[in-house]
GROMACS .gro file of C-alpha atoms in nm:
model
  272
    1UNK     CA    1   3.131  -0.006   0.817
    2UNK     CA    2   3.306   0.165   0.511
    3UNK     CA    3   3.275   0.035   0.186
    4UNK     CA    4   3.567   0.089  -0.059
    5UNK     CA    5   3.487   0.227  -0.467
    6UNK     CA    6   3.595  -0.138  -0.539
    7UNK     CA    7   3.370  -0.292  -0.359
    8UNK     CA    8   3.044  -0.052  -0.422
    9UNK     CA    9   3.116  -0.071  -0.800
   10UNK     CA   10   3.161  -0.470  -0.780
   11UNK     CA   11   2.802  -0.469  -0.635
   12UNK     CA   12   2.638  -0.280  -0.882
   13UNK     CA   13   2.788  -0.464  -1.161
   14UNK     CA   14   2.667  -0.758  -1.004
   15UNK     CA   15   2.314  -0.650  -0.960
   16UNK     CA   16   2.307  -0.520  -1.340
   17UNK     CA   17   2.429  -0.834  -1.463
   18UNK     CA   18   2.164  -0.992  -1.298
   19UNK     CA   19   1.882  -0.733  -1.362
   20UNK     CA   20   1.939  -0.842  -1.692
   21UNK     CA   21   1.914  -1.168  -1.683
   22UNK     CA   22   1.541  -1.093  -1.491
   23UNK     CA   23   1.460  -0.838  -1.735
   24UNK     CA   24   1.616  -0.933  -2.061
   25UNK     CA   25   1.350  -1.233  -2.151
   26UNK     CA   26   1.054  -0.977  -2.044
   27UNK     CA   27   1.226  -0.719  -2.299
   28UNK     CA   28   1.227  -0.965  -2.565
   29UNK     CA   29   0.817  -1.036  -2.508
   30UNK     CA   30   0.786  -0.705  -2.507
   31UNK     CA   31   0.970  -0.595  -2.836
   32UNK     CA   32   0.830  -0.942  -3.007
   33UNK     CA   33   0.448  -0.785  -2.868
   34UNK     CA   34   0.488  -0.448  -3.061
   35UNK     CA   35   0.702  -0.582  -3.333
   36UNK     CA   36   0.540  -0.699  -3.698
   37UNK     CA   37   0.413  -1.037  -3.778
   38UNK     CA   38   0.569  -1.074  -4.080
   39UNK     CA   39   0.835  -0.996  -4.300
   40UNK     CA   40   0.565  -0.787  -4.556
   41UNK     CA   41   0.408  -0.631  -4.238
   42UNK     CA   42   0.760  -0.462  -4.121
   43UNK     CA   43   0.813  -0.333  -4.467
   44UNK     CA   44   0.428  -0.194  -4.509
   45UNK     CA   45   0.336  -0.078  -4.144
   46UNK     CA   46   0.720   0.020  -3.949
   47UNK     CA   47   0.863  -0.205  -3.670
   48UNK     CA   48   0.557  -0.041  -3.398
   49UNK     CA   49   0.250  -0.296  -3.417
   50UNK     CA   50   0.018  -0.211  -3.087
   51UNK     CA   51  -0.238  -0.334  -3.301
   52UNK     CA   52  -0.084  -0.662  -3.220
   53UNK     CA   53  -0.256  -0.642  -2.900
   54UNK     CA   54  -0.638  -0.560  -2.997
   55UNK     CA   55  -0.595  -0.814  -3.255
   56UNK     CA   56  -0.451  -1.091  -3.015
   57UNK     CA   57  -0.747  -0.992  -2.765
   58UNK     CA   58  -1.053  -1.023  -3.009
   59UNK     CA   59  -0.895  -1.303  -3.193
   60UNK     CA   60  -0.799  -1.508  -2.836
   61UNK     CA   61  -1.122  -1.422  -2.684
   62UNK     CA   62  -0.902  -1.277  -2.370
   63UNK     CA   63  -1.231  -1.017  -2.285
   64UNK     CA   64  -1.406  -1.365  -2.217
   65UNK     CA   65  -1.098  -1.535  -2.038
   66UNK     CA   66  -0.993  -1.245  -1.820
   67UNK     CA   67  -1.324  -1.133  -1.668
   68UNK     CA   68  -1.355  -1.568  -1.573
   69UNK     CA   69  -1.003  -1.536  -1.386
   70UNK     CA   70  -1.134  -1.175  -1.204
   71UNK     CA   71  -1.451  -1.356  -1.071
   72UNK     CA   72  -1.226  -1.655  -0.985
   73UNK     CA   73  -0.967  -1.448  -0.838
   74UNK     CA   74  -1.208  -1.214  -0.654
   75UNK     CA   75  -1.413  -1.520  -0.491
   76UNK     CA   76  -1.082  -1.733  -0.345
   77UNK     CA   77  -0.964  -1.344  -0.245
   78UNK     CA   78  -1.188  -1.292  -0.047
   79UNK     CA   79  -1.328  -1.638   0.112
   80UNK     CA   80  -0.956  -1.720   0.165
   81UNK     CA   81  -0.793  -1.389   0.312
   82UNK     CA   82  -1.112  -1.381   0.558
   83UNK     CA   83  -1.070  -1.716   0.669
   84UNK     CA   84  -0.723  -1.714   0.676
   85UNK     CA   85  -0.736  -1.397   0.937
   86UNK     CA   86  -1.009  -1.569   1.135
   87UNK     CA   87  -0.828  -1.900   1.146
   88UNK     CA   88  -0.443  -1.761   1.196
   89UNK     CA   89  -0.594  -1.491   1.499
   90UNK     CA   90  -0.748  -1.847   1.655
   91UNK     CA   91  -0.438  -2.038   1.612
   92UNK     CA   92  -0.206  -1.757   1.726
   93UNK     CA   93  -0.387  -1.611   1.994
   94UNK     CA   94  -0.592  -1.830   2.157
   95UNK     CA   95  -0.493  -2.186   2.367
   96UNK     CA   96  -0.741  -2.458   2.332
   97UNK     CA   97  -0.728  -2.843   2.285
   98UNK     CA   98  -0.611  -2.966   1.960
   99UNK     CA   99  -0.507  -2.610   1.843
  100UNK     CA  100  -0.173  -2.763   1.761
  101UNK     CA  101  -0.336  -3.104   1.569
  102UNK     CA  102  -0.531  -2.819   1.364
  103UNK     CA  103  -0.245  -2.596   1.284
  104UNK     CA  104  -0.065  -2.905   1.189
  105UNK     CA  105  -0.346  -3.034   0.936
  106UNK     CA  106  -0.332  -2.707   0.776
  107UNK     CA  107   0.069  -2.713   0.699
  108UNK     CA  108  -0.077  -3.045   0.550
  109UNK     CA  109  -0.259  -2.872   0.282
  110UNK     CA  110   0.053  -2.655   0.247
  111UNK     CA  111   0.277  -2.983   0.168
  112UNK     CA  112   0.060  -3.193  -0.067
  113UNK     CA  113   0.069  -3.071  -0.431
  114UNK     CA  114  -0.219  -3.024  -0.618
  115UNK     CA  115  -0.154  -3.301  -0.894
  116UNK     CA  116  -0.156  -3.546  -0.575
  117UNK     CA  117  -0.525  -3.523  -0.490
  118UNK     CA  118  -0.644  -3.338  -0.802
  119UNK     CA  119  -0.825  -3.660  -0.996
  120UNK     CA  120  -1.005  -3.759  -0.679
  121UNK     CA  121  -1.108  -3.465  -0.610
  122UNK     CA  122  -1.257  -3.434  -0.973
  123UNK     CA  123  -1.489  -3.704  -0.941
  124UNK     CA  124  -1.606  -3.534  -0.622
  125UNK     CA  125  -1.680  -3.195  -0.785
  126UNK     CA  126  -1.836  -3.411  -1.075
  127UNK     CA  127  -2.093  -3.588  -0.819
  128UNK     CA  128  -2.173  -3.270  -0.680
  129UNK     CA  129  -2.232  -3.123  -0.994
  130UNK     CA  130  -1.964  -2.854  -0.936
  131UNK     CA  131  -1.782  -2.949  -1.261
  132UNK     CA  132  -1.781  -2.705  -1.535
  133UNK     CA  133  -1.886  -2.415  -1.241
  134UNK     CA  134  -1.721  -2.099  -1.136
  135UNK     CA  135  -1.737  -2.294  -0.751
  136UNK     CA  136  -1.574  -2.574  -0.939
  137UNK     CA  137  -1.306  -2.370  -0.984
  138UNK     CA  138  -1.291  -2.168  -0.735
  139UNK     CA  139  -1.323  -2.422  -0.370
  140UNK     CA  140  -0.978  -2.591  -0.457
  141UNK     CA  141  -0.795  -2.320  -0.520
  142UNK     CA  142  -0.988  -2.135  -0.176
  143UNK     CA  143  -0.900  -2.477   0.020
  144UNK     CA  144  -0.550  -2.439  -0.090
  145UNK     CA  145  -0.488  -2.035  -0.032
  146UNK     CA  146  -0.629  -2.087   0.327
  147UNK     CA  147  -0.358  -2.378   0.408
  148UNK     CA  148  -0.130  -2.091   0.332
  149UNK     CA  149  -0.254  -1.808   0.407
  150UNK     CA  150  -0.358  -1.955   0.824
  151UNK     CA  151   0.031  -2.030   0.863
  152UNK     CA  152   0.091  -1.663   0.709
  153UNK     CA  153  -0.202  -1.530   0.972
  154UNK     CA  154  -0.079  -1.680   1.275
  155UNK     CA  155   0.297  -1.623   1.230
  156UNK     CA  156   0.158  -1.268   1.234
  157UNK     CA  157  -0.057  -1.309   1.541
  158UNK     CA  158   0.219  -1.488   1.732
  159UNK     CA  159   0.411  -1.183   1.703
  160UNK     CA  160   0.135  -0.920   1.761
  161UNK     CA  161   0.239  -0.703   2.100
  162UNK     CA  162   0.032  -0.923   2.421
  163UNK     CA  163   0.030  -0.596   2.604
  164UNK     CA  164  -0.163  -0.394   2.365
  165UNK     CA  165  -0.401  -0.711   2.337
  166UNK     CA  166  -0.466  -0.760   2.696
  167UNK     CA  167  -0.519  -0.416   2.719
  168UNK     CA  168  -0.810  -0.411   2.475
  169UNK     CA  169  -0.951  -0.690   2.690
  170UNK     CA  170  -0.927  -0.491   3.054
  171UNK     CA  171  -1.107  -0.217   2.854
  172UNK     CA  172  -1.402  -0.445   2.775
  173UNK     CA  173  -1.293  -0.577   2.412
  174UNK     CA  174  -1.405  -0.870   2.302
  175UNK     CA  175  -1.216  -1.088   2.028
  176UNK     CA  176  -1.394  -0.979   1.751
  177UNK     CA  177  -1.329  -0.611   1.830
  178UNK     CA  178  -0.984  -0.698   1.904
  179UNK     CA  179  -0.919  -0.865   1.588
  180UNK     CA  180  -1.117  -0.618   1.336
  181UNK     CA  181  -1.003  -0.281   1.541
  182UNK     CA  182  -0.698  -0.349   1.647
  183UNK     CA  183  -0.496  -0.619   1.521
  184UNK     CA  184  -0.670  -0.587   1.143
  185UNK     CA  185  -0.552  -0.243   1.077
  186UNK     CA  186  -0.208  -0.281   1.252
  187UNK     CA  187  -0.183  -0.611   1.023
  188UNK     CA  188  -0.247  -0.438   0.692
  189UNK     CA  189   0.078  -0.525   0.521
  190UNK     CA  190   0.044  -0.861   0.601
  191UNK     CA  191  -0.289  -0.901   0.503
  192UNK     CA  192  -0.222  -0.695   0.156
  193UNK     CA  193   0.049  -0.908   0.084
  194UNK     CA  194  -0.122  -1.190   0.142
  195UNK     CA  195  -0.392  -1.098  -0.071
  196UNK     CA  196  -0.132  -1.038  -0.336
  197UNK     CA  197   0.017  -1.344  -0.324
  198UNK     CA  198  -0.352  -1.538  -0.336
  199UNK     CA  199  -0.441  -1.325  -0.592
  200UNK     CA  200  -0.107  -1.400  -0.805
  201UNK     CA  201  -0.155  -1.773  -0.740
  202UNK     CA  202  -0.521  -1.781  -0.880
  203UNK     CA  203  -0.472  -1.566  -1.155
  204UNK     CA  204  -0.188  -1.825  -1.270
  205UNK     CA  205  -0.307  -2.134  -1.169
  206UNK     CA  206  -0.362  -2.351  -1.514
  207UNK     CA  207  -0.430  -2.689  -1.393
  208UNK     CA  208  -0.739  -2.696  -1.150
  209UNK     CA  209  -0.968  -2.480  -1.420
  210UNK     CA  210  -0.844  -2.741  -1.730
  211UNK     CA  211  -0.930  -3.027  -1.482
  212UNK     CA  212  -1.215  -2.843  -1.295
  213UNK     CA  213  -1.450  -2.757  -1.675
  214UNK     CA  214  -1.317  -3.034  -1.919
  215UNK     CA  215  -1.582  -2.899  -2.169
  216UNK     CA  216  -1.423  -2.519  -2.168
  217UNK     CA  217  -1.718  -2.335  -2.029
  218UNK     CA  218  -1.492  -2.195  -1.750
  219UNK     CA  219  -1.131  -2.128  -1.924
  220UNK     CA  220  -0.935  -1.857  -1.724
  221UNK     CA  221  -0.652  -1.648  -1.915
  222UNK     CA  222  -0.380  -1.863  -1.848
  223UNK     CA  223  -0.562  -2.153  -2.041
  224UNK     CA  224  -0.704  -1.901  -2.301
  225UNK     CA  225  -0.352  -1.815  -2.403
  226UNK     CA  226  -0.215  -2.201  -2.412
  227UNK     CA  227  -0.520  -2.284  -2.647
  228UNK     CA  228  -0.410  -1.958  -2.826
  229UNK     CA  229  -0.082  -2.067  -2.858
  230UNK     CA  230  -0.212  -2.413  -3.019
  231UNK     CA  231  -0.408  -2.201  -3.235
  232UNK     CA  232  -0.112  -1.930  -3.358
  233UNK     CA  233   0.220  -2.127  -3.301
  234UNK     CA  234   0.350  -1.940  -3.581
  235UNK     CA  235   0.224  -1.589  -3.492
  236UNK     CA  236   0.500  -1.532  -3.232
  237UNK     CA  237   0.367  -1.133  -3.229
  238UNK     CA  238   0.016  -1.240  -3.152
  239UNK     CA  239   0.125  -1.456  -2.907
  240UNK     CA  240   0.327  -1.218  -2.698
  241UNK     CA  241   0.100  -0.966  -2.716
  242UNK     CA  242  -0.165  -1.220  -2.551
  243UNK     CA  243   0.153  -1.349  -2.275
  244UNK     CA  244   0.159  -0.967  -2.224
  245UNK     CA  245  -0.259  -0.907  -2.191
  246UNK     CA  246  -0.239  -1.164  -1.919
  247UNK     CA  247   0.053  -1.113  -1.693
  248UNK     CA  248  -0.069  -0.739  -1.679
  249UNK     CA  249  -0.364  -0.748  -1.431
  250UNK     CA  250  -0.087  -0.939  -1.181
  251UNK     CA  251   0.193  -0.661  -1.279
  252UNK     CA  252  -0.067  -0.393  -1.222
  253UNK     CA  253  -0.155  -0.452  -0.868
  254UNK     CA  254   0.154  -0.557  -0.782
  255UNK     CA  255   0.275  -0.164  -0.873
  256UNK     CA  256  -0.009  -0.055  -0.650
  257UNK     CA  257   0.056  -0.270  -0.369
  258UNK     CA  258   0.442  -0.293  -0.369
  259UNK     CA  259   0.499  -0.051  -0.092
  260UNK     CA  260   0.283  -0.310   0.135
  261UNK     CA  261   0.375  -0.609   0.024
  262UNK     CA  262   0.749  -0.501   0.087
  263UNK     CA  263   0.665  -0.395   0.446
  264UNK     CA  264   0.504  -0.695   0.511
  265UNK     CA  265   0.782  -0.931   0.352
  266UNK     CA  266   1.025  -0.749   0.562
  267UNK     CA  267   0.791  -0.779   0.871
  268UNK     CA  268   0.798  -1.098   0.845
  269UNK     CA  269   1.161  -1.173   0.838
  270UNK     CA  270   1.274  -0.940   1.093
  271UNK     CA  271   0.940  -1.032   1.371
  272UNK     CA  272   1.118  -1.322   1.627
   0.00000   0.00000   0.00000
Protein backbone atom coordinates (compact mmCIF):
# COMPACT_ATOMS: atom_id res chain seq x y z
CA UNK A 1 0.00 0.00 0.00
CA UNK A 2 1.35 3.55 -0.98
CA UNK A 3 1.48 6.16 1.36
CA UNK A 4 1.09 9.78 0.06
CA UNK A 5 3.85 12.89 1.42
CA UNK A 6 0.62 14.02 3.23
CA UNK A 7 0.05 11.30 4.95
CA UNK A 8 3.88 10.21 5.94
CA UNK A 9 4.49 13.82 7.12
CA UNK A 10 1.05 13.83 9.18
CA UNK A 11 2.54 10.75 11.01
CA UNK A 12 5.66 12.07 11.96
CA UNK A 13 4.26 15.21 13.22
CA UNK A 14 2.11 13.20 15.20
CA UNK A 15 4.71 11.04 16.74
CA UNK A 16 6.93 14.29 17.54
CA UNK A 17 4.18 15.92 19.15
CA UNK A 18 3.84 13.13 21.23
CA UNK A 19 7.59 12.28 21.80
CA UNK A 20 7.43 15.39 23.44
CA UNK A 21 4.97 15.14 25.58
CA UNK A 22 6.97 11.61 26.84
CA UNK A 23 10.16 13.32 26.82
CA UNK A 24 9.57 16.91 27.68
CA UNK A 25 8.90 16.29 31.69
CA UNK A 26 12.17 13.89 31.68
CA UNK A 27 14.07 16.99 29.97
CA UNK A 28 12.93 19.26 32.56
CA UNK A 29 14.39 16.66 35.53
CA UNK A 30 17.16 16.54 33.70
CA UNK A 31 18.04 20.33 33.13
CA UNK A 32 16.58 21.03 36.91
CA UNK A 33 19.44 17.91 37.94
CA UNK A 34 22.47 19.82 36.39
CA UNK A 35 21.10 23.24 36.89
CA UNK A 36 22.15 25.53 40.19
CA UNK A 37 20.41 25.53 43.45
CA UNK A 38 20.21 28.91 43.87
CA UNK A 39 20.07 32.18 42.49
CA UNK A 40 23.94 33.03 44.07
CA UNK A 41 25.04 29.51 42.87
CA UNK A 42 24.14 30.32 38.99
CA UNK A 43 25.93 33.58 39.24
CA UNK A 44 29.21 32.01 41.15
CA UNK A 45 29.50 28.40 39.57
CA UNK A 46 27.62 28.70 35.58
CA UNK A 47 24.24 27.00 34.86
CA UNK A 48 26.33 23.12 34.80
CA UNK A 49 26.03 21.69 38.52
CA UNK A 50 26.92 17.68 38.21
CA UNK A 51 27.98 18.20 41.57
CA UNK A 52 24.32 18.24 42.21
CA UNK A 53 24.43 14.62 41.94
CA UNK A 54 27.41 13.51 44.41
CA UNK A 55 25.96 15.92 46.74
CA UNK A 56 22.28 14.55 46.49
CA UNK A 57 23.88 10.90 46.85
CA UNK A 58 26.01 11.44 50.10
CA UNK A 59 23.52 13.79 51.51
CA UNK A 60 20.30 11.19 50.66
CA UNK A 61 22.24 8.24 51.69
CA UNK A 62 21.25 6.69 48.03
CA UNK A 63 24.80 4.30 48.31
CA UNK A 64 22.79 2.78 51.35
CA UNK A 65 19.26 2.79 49.59
CA UNK A 66 20.31 1.49 46.20
CA UNK A 67 22.50 -1.49 47.12
CA UNK A 68 18.95 -2.52 49.62
CA UNK A 69 16.75 -2.33 46.29
CA UNK A 70 19.74 -4.52 44.21
CA UNK A 71 19.61 -7.30 46.91
CA UNK A 72 15.78 -6.94 46.88
CA UNK A 73 15.58 -6.85 43.26
CA UNK A 74 18.15 -9.64 42.69
CA UNK A 75 16.34 -12.11 45.29
CA UNK A 76 12.45 -11.71 43.77
CA UNK A 77 14.58 -11.92 40.17
CA UNK A 78 15.58 -14.76 40.56
CA UNK A 79 13.11 -16.89 42.98
CA UNK A 80 10.32 -15.46 40.75
CA UNK A 81 11.61 -15.85 37.02
CA UNK A 82 12.63 -19.59 38.12
CA UNK A 83 9.42 -20.37 39.44
CA UNK A 84 7.56 -18.67 37.06
CA UNK A 85 9.34 -20.94 34.13
CA UNK A 86 8.83 -24.05 36.22
CA UNK A 87 5.23 -23.27 36.99
CA UNK A 88 4.11 -21.71 33.33
CA UNK A 89 6.12 -25.05 31.46
CA UNK A 90 3.66 -27.23 34.05
CA UNK A 91 0.63 -25.30 33.30
CA UNK A 92 1.26 -25.06 29.55
CA UNK A 93 2.56 -28.28 28.78
CA UNK A 94 1.43 -30.74 30.84
CA UNK A 95 -2.54 -32.10 31.50
CA UNK A 96 -3.25 -33.09 34.99
CA UNK A 97 -6.21 -32.68 37.46
CA UNK A 98 -6.82 -29.29 38.76
CA UNK A 99 -4.22 -27.71 36.34
CA UNK A 100 -6.96 -25.33 35.36
CA UNK A 101 -8.18 -24.55 39.35
CA UNK A 102 -4.27 -23.75 39.75
CA UNK A 103 -3.80 -21.57 36.78
CA UNK A 104 -6.90 -19.87 37.86
CA UNK A 105 -5.65 -19.15 41.58
CA UNK A 106 -2.66 -17.66 40.12
CA UNK A 107 -4.61 -14.95 37.78
CA UNK A 108 -6.00 -14.46 41.41
CA UNK A 109 -2.84 -13.06 42.67
CA UNK A 110 -2.70 -11.14 39.37
CA UNK A 111 -6.23 -9.36 40.21
CA UNK A 112 -6.01 -8.48 43.92
CA UNK A 113 -3.99 -5.28 44.60
CA UNK A 114 -1.51 -5.13 47.01
CA UNK A 115 -3.20 -2.47 49.41
CA UNK A 116 -6.09 -5.25 49.63
CA UNK A 117 -4.20 -7.86 51.63
CA UNK A 118 -1.16 -5.76 52.56
CA UNK A 119 -2.13 -5.05 56.56
CA UNK A 120 -2.92 -8.71 57.08
CA UNK A 121 -0.26 -9.80 55.69
CA UNK A 122 1.89 -7.43 57.98
CA UNK A 123 0.91 -8.92 61.08
CA UNK A 124 1.90 -12.24 59.52
CA UNK A 125 5.45 -11.17 58.59
CA UNK A 126 5.48 -9.50 62.16
CA UNK A 127 4.67 -13.04 63.93
CA UNK A 128 7.19 -14.60 61.95
CA UNK A 129 9.61 -12.18 62.73
CA UNK A 130 10.12 -11.27 59.03
CA UNK A 131 9.40 -7.56 59.72
CA UNK A 132 12.15 -5.17 59.33
CA UNK A 133 14.10 -8.20 57.05
CA UNK A 134 15.39 -8.22 53.57
CA UNK A 135 12.76 -11.64 53.30
CA UNK A 136 10.26 -9.22 54.69
CA UNK A 137 10.57 -7.44 51.81
CA UNK A 138 11.33 -9.49 49.45
CA UNK A 139 8.38 -12.82 49.74
CA UNK A 140 5.47 -10.33 48.81
CA UNK A 141 6.82 -8.82 46.16
CA UNK A 142 8.26 -12.74 44.92
CA UNK A 143 4.50 -14.02 45.63
CA UNK A 144 3.26 -11.29 43.49
CA UNK A 145 5.94 -11.41 40.34
CA UNK A 146 5.18 -15.23 40.15
CA UNK A 147 1.20 -14.58 39.78
CA UNK A 148 2.46 -12.73 36.79
CA UNK A 149 5.13 -13.97 35.58
CA UNK A 150 3.26 -18.11 35.48
CA UNK A 151 0.47 -16.46 33.16
CA UNK A 152 3.51 -14.79 31.13
CA UNK A 153 5.33 -18.53 31.21
CA UNK A 154 2.56 -20.53 30.06
CA UNK A 155 1.14 -18.22 27.35
CA UNK A 156 4.67 -18.91 26.10
CA UNK A 157 4.55 -22.65 26.54
CA UNK A 158 1.09 -22.91 25.00
CA UNK A 159 2.56 -21.65 21.95
CA UNK A 160 5.92 -23.51 21.96
CA UNK A 161 6.05 -25.87 18.54
CA UNK A 162 4.44 -29.72 19.97
CA UNK A 163 6.47 -31.26 17.22
CA UNK A 164 9.82 -30.16 18.26
CA UNK A 165 8.68 -31.17 21.93
CA UNK A 166 7.55 -34.60 21.20
CA UNK A 167 10.47 -35.03 19.34
CA UNK A 168 12.81 -34.41 22.28
CA UNK A 169 10.71 -37.01 24.06
CA UNK A 170 11.04 -40.00 21.18
CA UNK A 171 14.77 -39.16 21.54
CA UNK A 172 14.79 -40.02 25.24
CA UNK A 173 14.28 -36.35 26.81
CA UNK A 174 12.90 -36.02 29.81
CA UNK A 175 11.01 -32.72 31.01
CA UNK A 176 13.67 -31.23 32.66
CA UNK A 177 15.98 -31.54 29.64
CA UNK A 178 13.22 -30.43 27.54
CA UNK A 179 12.52 -27.40 29.42
CA UNK A 180 16.30 -26.21 30.27
CA UNK A 181 17.72 -27.34 26.59
CA UNK A 182 15.23 -26.71 24.52
CA UNK A 183 12.40 -24.63 25.34
CA UNK A 184 14.74 -22.26 27.86
CA UNK A 185 17.02 -21.05 25.22
CA UNK A 186 14.35 -20.80 22.42
CA UNK A 187 12.32 -18.75 25.21
CA UNK A 188 15.02 -16.21 25.94
CA UNK A 189 13.13 -13.08 24.98
CA UNK A 190 10.42 -14.00 26.95
CA UNK A 191 12.18 -14.85 29.84
CA UNK A 192 14.50 -11.50 29.55
CA UNK A 193 11.59 -9.52 29.32
CA UNK A 194 10.11 -10.94 31.96
CA UNK A 195 12.92 -10.47 34.10
CA UNK A 196 12.82 -6.85 33.06
CA UNK A 197 9.57 -6.24 33.89
CA UNK A 198 10.05 -8.04 37.62
CA UNK A 199 12.99 -6.27 37.95
CA UNK A 200 11.26 -2.74 37.03
CA UNK A 201 8.38 -3.59 39.39
CA UNK A 202 10.70 -4.26 42.48
CA UNK A 203 12.98 -1.62 41.94
CA UNK A 204 9.76 0.79 42.10
CA UNK A 205 7.65 -0.73 44.38
CA UNK A 206 7.29 1.93 47.50
CA UNK A 207 4.62 0.50 49.54
CA UNK A 208 5.48 -3.17 50.68
CA UNK A 209 9.22 -1.99 52.00
CA UNK A 210 7.45 1.28 54.04
CA UNK A 211 4.90 -1.32 55.36
CA UNK A 212 7.31 -4.37 55.38
CA UNK A 213 10.40 -2.29 57.99
CA UNK A 214 8.25 0.46 59.80
CA UNK A 215 11.49 1.27 61.77
CA UNK A 216 13.64 2.12 58.36
CA UNK A 217 16.23 -0.55 58.65
CA UNK A 218 15.28 -1.78 55.13
CA UNK A 219 14.41 1.56 52.99
CA UNK A 220 14.89 0.88 49.19
CA UNK A 221 15.61 3.99 46.77
CA UNK A 222 12.25 4.78 45.98
CA UNK A 223 11.53 5.47 49.79
CA UNK A 224 15.07 7.02 50.26
CA UNK A 225 14.17 9.70 47.77
CA UNK A 226 10.43 10.42 49.26
CA UNK A 227 12.12 10.87 52.78
CA UNK A 228 14.65 13.02 50.78
CA UNK A 229 12.13 14.96 49.36
CA UNK A 230 10.59 15.63 53.03
CA UNK A 231 13.97 16.52 53.93
CA UNK A 232 14.90 19.12 50.77
CA UNK A 233 11.40 20.29 49.51
CA UNK A 234 13.03 23.40 48.63
CA UNK A 235 16.20 22.03 46.95
CA UNK A 236 14.37 21.21 43.68
CA UNK A 237 18.22 20.56 42.10
CA UNK A 238 19.02 18.09 44.82
CA UNK A 239 15.99 16.52 44.41
CA UNK A 240 16.15 15.78 40.73
CA UNK A 241 19.41 14.81 40.78
CA UNK A 242 18.31 12.01 43.46
CA UNK A 243 14.76 11.23 40.98
CA UNK A 244 17.58 10.88 38.38
CA UNK A 245 20.19 8.47 40.70
CA UNK A 246 17.23 6.20 41.02
CA UNK A 247 15.37 5.75 37.82
CA UNK A 248 18.94 5.05 36.28
CA UNK A 249 19.68 1.41 37.31
CA UNK A 250 15.94 0.65 35.60
CA UNK A 251 16.93 2.96 32.40
CA UNK A 252 20.26 1.18 32.27
CA UNK A 253 19.18 -2.32 31.78
CA UNK A 254 16.44 -1.50 30.00
CA UNK A 255 19.17 -0.05 27.14
CA UNK A 256 20.86 -3.40 27.46
CA UNK A 257 17.97 -5.52 27.20
CA UNK A 258 15.72 -3.55 24.74
CA UNK A 259 16.49 -5.61 21.73
CA UNK A 260 14.90 -8.69 23.85
CA UNK A 261 12.40 -7.31 25.53
CA UNK A 262 11.06 -5.93 22.08
CA UNK A 263 11.24 -9.43 20.53
CA UNK A 264 9.54 -10.85 23.20
CA UNK A 265 6.68 -8.10 23.42
CA UNK A 266 6.17 -8.64 19.81
CA UNK A 267 6.25 -12.50 20.31
CA UNK A 268 3.78 -12.29 22.33
CA UNK A 269 1.27 -10.37 20.37
CA UNK A 270 1.72 -11.96 17.13
CA UNK A 271 1.93 -16.07 18.81
CA UNK A 272 -2.08 -17.40 18.35
Amino acid sequence: MKVSAFERVANYLILGVFALIVLGPLGVILTTAFGPQSASAARTGGPFHPGNFAEAWEIGRFGQYMLTSVVVAAIVVVVSVTASVLAGYALGTMHFRGGTFVFYLFLLGIMVPTEAFIVPLFFDLRMLGLTNTIWGVALPQIAMSIAFGTYWMRTYFRTSSRAMIEAARLDGAGNVRILWQILVPIGRPAILTLVLLTFMWTWNEFLIPLVMSPNGTVRTAPLGLAFFQGQYTQGTALLAAGAVLVALPVVVLYIFLQRHFIKGMLEGAVRE
